[in-house]
PDB file of C-alpha atoms in Angstrom:
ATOM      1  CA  UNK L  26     134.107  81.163  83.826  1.00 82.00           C
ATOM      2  CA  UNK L  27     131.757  80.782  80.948  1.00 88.00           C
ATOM      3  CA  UNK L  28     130.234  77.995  82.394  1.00 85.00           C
ATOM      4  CA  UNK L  29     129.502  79.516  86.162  1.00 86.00           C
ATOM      5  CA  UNK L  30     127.841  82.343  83.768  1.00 87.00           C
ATOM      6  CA  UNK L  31     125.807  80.523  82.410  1.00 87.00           C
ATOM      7  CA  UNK L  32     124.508  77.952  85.663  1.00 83.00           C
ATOM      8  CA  UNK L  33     124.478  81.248  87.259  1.00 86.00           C
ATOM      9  CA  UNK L  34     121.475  82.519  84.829  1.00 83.00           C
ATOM     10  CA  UNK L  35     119.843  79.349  84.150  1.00 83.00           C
ATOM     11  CA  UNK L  36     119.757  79.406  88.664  1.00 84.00           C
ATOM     12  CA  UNK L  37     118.570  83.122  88.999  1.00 80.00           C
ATOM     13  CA  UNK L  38     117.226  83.998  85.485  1.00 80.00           C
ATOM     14  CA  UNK L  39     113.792  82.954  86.213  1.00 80.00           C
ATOM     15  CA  UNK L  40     113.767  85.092  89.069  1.00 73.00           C
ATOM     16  CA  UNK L  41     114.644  88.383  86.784  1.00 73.00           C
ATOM     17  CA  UNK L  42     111.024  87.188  85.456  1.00 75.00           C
ATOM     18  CA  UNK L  43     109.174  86.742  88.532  1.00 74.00           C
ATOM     19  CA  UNK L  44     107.759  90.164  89.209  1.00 82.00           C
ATOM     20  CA  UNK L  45     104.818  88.481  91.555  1.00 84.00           C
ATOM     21  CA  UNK L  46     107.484  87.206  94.256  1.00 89.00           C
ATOM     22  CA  UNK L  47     108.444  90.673  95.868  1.00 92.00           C
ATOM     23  CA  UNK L  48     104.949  92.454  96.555  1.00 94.00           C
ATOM     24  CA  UNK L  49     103.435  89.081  96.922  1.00 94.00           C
ATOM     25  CA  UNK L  50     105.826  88.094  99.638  1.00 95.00           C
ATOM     26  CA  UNK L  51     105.487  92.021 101.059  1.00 96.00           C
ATOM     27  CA  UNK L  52     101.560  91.846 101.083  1.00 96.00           C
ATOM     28  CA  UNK L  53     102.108  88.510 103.153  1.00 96.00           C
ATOM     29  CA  UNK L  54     104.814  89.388 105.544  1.00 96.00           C
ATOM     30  CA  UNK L  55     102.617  92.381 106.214  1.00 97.00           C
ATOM     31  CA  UNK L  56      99.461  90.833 106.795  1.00 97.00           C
ATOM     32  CA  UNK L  57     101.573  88.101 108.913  1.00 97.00           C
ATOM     33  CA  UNK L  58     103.570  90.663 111.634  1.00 95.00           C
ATOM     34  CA  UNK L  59     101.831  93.959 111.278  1.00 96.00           C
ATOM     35  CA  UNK L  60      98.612  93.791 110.699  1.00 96.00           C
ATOM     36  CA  UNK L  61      97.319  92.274 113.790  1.00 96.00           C
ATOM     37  CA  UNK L  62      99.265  94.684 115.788  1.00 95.00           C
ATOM     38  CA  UNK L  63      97.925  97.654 114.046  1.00 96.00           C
ATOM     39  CA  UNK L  64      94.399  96.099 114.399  1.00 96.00           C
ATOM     40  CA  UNK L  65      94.888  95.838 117.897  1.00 96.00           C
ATOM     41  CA  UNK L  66      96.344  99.105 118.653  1.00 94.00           C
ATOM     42  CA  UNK L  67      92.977 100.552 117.198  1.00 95.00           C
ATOM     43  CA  UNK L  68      90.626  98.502 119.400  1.00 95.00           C
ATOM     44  CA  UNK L  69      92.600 100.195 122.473  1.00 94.00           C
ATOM     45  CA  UNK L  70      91.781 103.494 120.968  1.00 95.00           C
ATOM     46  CA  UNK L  71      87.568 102.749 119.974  1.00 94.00           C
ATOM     47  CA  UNK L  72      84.583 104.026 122.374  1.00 92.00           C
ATOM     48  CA  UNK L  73      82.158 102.442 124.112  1.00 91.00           C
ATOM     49  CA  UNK L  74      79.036 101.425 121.867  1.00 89.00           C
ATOM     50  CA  UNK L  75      79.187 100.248 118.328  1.00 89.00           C
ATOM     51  CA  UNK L  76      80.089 103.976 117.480  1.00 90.00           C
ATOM     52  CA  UNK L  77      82.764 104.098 119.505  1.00 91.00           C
ATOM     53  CA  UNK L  78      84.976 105.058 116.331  1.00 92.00           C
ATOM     54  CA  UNK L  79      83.733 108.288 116.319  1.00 93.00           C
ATOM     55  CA  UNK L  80      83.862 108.561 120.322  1.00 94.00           C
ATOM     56  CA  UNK L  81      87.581 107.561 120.713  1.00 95.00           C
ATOM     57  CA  UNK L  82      88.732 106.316 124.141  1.00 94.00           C
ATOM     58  CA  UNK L  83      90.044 108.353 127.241  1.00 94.00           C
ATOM     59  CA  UNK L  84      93.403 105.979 126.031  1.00 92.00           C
ATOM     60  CA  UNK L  85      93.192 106.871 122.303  1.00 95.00           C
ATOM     61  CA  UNK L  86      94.220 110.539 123.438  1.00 95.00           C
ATOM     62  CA  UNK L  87      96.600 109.677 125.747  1.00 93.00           C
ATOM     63  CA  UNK L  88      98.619 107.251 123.532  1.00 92.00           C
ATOM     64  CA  UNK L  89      98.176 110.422 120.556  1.00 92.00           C
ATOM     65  CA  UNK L  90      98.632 113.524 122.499  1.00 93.00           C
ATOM     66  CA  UNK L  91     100.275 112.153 125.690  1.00 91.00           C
ATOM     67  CA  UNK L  92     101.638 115.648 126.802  1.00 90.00           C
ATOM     68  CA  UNK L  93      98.750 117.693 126.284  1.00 93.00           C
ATOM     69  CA  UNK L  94      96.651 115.039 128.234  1.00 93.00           C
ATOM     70  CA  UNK L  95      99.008 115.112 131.080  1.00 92.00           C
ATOM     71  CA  UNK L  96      98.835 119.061 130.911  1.00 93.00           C
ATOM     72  CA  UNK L  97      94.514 118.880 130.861  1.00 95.00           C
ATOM     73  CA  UNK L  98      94.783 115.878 133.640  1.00 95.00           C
ATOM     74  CA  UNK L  99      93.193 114.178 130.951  1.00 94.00           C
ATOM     75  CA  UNK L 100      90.277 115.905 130.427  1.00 94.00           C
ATOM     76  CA  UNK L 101      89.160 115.233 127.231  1.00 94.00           C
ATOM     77  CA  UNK L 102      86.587 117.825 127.406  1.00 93.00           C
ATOM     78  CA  UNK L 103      89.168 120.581 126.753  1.00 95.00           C
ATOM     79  CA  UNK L 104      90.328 119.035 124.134  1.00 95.00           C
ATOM     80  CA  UNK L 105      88.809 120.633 120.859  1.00 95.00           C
ATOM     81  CA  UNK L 106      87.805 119.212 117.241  1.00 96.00           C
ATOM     82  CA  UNK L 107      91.438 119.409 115.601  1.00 96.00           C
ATOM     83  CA  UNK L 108      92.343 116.585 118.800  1.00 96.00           C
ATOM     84  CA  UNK L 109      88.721 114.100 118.083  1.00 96.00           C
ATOM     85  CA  UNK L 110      89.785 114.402 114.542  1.00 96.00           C
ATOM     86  CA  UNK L 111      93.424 113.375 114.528  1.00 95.00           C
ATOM     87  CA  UNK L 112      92.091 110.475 116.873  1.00 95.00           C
ATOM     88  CA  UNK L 113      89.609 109.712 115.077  1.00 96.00           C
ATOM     89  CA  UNK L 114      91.339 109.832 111.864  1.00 96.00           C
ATOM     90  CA  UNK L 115      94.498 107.771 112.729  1.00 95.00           C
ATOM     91  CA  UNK L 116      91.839 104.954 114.798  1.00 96.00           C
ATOM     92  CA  UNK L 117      90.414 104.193 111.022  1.00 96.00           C
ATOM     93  CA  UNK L 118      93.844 104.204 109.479  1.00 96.00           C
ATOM     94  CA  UNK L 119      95.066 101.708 111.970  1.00 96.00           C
ATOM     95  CA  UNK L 120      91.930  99.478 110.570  1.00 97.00           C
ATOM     96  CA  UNK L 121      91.471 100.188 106.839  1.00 97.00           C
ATOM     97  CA  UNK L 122      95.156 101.094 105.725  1.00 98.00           C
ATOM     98  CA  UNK L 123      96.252  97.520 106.602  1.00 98.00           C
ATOM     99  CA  UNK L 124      93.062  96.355 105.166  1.00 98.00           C
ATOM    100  CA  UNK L 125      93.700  97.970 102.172  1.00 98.00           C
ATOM    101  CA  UNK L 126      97.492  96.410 101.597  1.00 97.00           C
ATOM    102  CA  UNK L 127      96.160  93.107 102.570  1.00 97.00           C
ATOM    103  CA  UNK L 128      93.926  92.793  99.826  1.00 96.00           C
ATOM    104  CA  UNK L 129      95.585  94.577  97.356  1.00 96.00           C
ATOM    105  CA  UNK L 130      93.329  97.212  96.847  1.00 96.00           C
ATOM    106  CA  UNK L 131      94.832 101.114  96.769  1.00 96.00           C
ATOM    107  CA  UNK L 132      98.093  99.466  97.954  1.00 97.00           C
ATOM    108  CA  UNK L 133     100.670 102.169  96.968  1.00 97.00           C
ATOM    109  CA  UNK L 134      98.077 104.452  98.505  1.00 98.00           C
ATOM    110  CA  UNK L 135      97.761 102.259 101.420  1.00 98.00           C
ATOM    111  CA  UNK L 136     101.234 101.937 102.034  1.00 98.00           C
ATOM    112  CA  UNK L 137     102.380 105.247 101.494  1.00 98.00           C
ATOM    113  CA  UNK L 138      99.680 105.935 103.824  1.00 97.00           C
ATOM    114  CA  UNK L 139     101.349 103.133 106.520  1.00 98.00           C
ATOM    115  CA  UNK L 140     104.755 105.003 105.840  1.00 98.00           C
ATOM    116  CA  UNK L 141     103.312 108.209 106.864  1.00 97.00           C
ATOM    117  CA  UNK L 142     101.559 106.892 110.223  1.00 96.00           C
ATOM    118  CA  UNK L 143     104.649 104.719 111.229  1.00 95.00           C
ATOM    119  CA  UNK L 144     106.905 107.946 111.169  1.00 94.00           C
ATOM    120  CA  UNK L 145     103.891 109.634 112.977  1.00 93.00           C
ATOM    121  CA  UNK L 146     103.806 107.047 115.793  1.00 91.00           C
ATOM    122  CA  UNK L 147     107.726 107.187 115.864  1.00 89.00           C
ATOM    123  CA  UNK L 148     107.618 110.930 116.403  1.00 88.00           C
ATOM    124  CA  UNK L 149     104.870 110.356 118.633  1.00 88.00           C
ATOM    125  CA  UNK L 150     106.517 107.441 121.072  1.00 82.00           C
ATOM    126  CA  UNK L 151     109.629 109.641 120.855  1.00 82.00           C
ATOM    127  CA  UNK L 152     108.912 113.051 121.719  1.00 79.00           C
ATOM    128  CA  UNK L 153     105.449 112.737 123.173  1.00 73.00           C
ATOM    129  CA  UNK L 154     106.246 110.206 125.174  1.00 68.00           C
ATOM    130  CA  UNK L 155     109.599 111.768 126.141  1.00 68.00           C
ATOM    131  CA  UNK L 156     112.046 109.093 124.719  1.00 66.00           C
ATOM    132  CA  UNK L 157     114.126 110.486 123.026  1.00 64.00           C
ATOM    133  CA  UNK L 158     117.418 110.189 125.212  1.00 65.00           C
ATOM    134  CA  UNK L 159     116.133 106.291 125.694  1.00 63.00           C
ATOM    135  CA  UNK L 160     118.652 103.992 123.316  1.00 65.00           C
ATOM    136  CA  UNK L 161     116.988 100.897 123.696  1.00 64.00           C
ATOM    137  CA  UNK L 162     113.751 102.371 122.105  1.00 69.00           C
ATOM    138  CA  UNK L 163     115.466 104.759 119.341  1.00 75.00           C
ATOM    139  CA  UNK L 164     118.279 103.031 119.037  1.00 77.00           C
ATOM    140  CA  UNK L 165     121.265 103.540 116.248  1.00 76.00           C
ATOM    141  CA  UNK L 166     121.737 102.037 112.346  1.00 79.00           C
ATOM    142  CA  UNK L 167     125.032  99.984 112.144  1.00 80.00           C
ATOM    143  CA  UNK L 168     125.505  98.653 116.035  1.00 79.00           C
ATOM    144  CA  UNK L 169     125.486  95.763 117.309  1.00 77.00           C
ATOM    145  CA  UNK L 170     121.998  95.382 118.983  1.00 75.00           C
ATOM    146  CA  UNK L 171     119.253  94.970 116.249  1.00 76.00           C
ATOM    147  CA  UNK L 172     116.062  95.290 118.991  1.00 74.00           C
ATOM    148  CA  UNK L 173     115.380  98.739 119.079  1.00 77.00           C
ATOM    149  CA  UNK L 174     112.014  99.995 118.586  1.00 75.00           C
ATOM    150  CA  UNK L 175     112.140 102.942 116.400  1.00 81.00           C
ATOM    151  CA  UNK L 176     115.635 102.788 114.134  1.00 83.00           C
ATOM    152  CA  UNK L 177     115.896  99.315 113.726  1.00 85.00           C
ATOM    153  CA  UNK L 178     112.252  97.337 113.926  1.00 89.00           C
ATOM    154  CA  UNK L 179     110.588 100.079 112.433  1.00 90.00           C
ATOM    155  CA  UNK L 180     112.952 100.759 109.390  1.00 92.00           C
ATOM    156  CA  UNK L 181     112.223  97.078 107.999  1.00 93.00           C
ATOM    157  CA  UNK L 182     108.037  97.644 108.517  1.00 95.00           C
ATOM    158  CA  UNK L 183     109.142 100.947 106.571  1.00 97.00           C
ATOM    159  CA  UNK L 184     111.338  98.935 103.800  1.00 96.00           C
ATOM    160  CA  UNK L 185     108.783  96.984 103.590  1.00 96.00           C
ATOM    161  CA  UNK L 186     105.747  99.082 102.935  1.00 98.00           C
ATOM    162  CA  UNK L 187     108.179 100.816 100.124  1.00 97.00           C
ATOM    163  CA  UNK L 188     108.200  97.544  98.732  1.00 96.00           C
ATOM    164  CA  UNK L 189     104.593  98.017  97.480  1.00 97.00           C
ATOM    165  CA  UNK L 190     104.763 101.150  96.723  1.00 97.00           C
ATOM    166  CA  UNK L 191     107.235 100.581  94.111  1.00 96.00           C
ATOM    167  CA  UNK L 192     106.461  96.965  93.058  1.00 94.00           C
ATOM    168  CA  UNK L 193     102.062  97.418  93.556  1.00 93.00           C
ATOM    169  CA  UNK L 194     100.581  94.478  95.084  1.00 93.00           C
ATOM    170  CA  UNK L 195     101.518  91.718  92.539  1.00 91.00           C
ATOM    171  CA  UNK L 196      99.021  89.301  90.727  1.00 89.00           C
ATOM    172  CA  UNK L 197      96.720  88.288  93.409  1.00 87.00           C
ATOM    173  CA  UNK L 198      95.354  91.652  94.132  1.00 92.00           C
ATOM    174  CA  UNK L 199      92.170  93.717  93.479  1.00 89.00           C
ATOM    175  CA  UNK L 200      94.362  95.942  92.269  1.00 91.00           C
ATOM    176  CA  UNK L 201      95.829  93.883  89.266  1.00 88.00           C
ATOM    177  CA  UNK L 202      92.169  92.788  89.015  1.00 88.00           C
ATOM    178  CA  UNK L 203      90.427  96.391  88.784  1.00 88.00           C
ATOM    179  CA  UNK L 204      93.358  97.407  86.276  1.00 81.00           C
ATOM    180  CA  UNK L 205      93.050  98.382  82.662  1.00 77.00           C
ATOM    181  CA  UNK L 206      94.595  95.798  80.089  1.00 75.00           C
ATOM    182  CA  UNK L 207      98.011  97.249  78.766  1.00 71.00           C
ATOM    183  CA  UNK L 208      98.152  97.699  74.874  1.00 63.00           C
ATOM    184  CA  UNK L 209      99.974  95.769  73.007  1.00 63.00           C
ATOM    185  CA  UNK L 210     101.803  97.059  70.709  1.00 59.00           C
TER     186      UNK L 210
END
């Protein structure tokens, strides 16, 4: 027994040392299945014009506010400041958060700001977009299927992002570059 022991830790011991694998690999796996689709769920959300951040798309309201837009028959003109803003606001999110967590800059920020928009479009594709009673899109922890949209898929871009927030971005980051040197004691 003494000897599994010990290949055991001479196997896995240098991992117990290799804080730079976890967020690393996070950062990656991010920047590798997310981050496009984020990036191109904002461009279906900008204006016309090279403004067209700040003038958000017919679309952009109907994918946030699907219900009220129905209710208007989506007239954006009765739609007030608190609506341009949450548009607006979750348009540059969908750009600069995943920036952000790609570079490793602000990247427990970044992704605690990711966590917060994911269960934002969850609540969003469920309730404003009526889906609540649809299984294949919420779906159910321990079943068989492993496809669904909201319970499955987006718990492991959740897991994920919590990843950086408690590990930070690793070594190659402007995060670990922009830090202070620790004392040493």
């Amino acid at each position: 027994m003494t000897a599994l022991t010990r290949l055991h830790d001479a196997i896995f011991g240098p991992l117990d040392r290799a804080d730079w694998i976890l967020p690393t690999l996070a950062r990656f796996l991010f920047a590798a299945v997310l981050a496009v689709y984020f990036w191109i769920s904002g461009m279906t959300k900008l204006g016309d014009g090279i403004f067209g951040i700040f003038q958000p798309s017919l679309g952009a309201y109907a994918q946030i506010f699907p219900r009220i837009m129905e209710a208007i028959g989506y007239d954006v003109s009765q739609l007030g400041t608190y609506h341009w803003a949450v548009v607006t606001l979750g348009t540059v999110a969908e750009f600069v958060l995943p920036l952000l967590i790609i570079a490793g800059l602000f990247t427990r920020l970044a992704s605690l700001g990711m966590i917060g928009f994911i269960v934002l479009q969850s609540l969003t594709d469920l309730n404003g977009h009526g889906r609540w009673g649809d299984g294949l899109v919420m779906g159910a922890w321990f079943d068989a299927p492993s496809n669904s949209l909201i319970m499955d898929q987006r718990s492991l871009w959740v897991f994920l992002l919590i990843v950086l927030v408690v590990k930070g971005a690793g070594p190659l980051s402007f995060d670990r570059a922009l830090a202070r040197p620790k004392a040493v004691d």
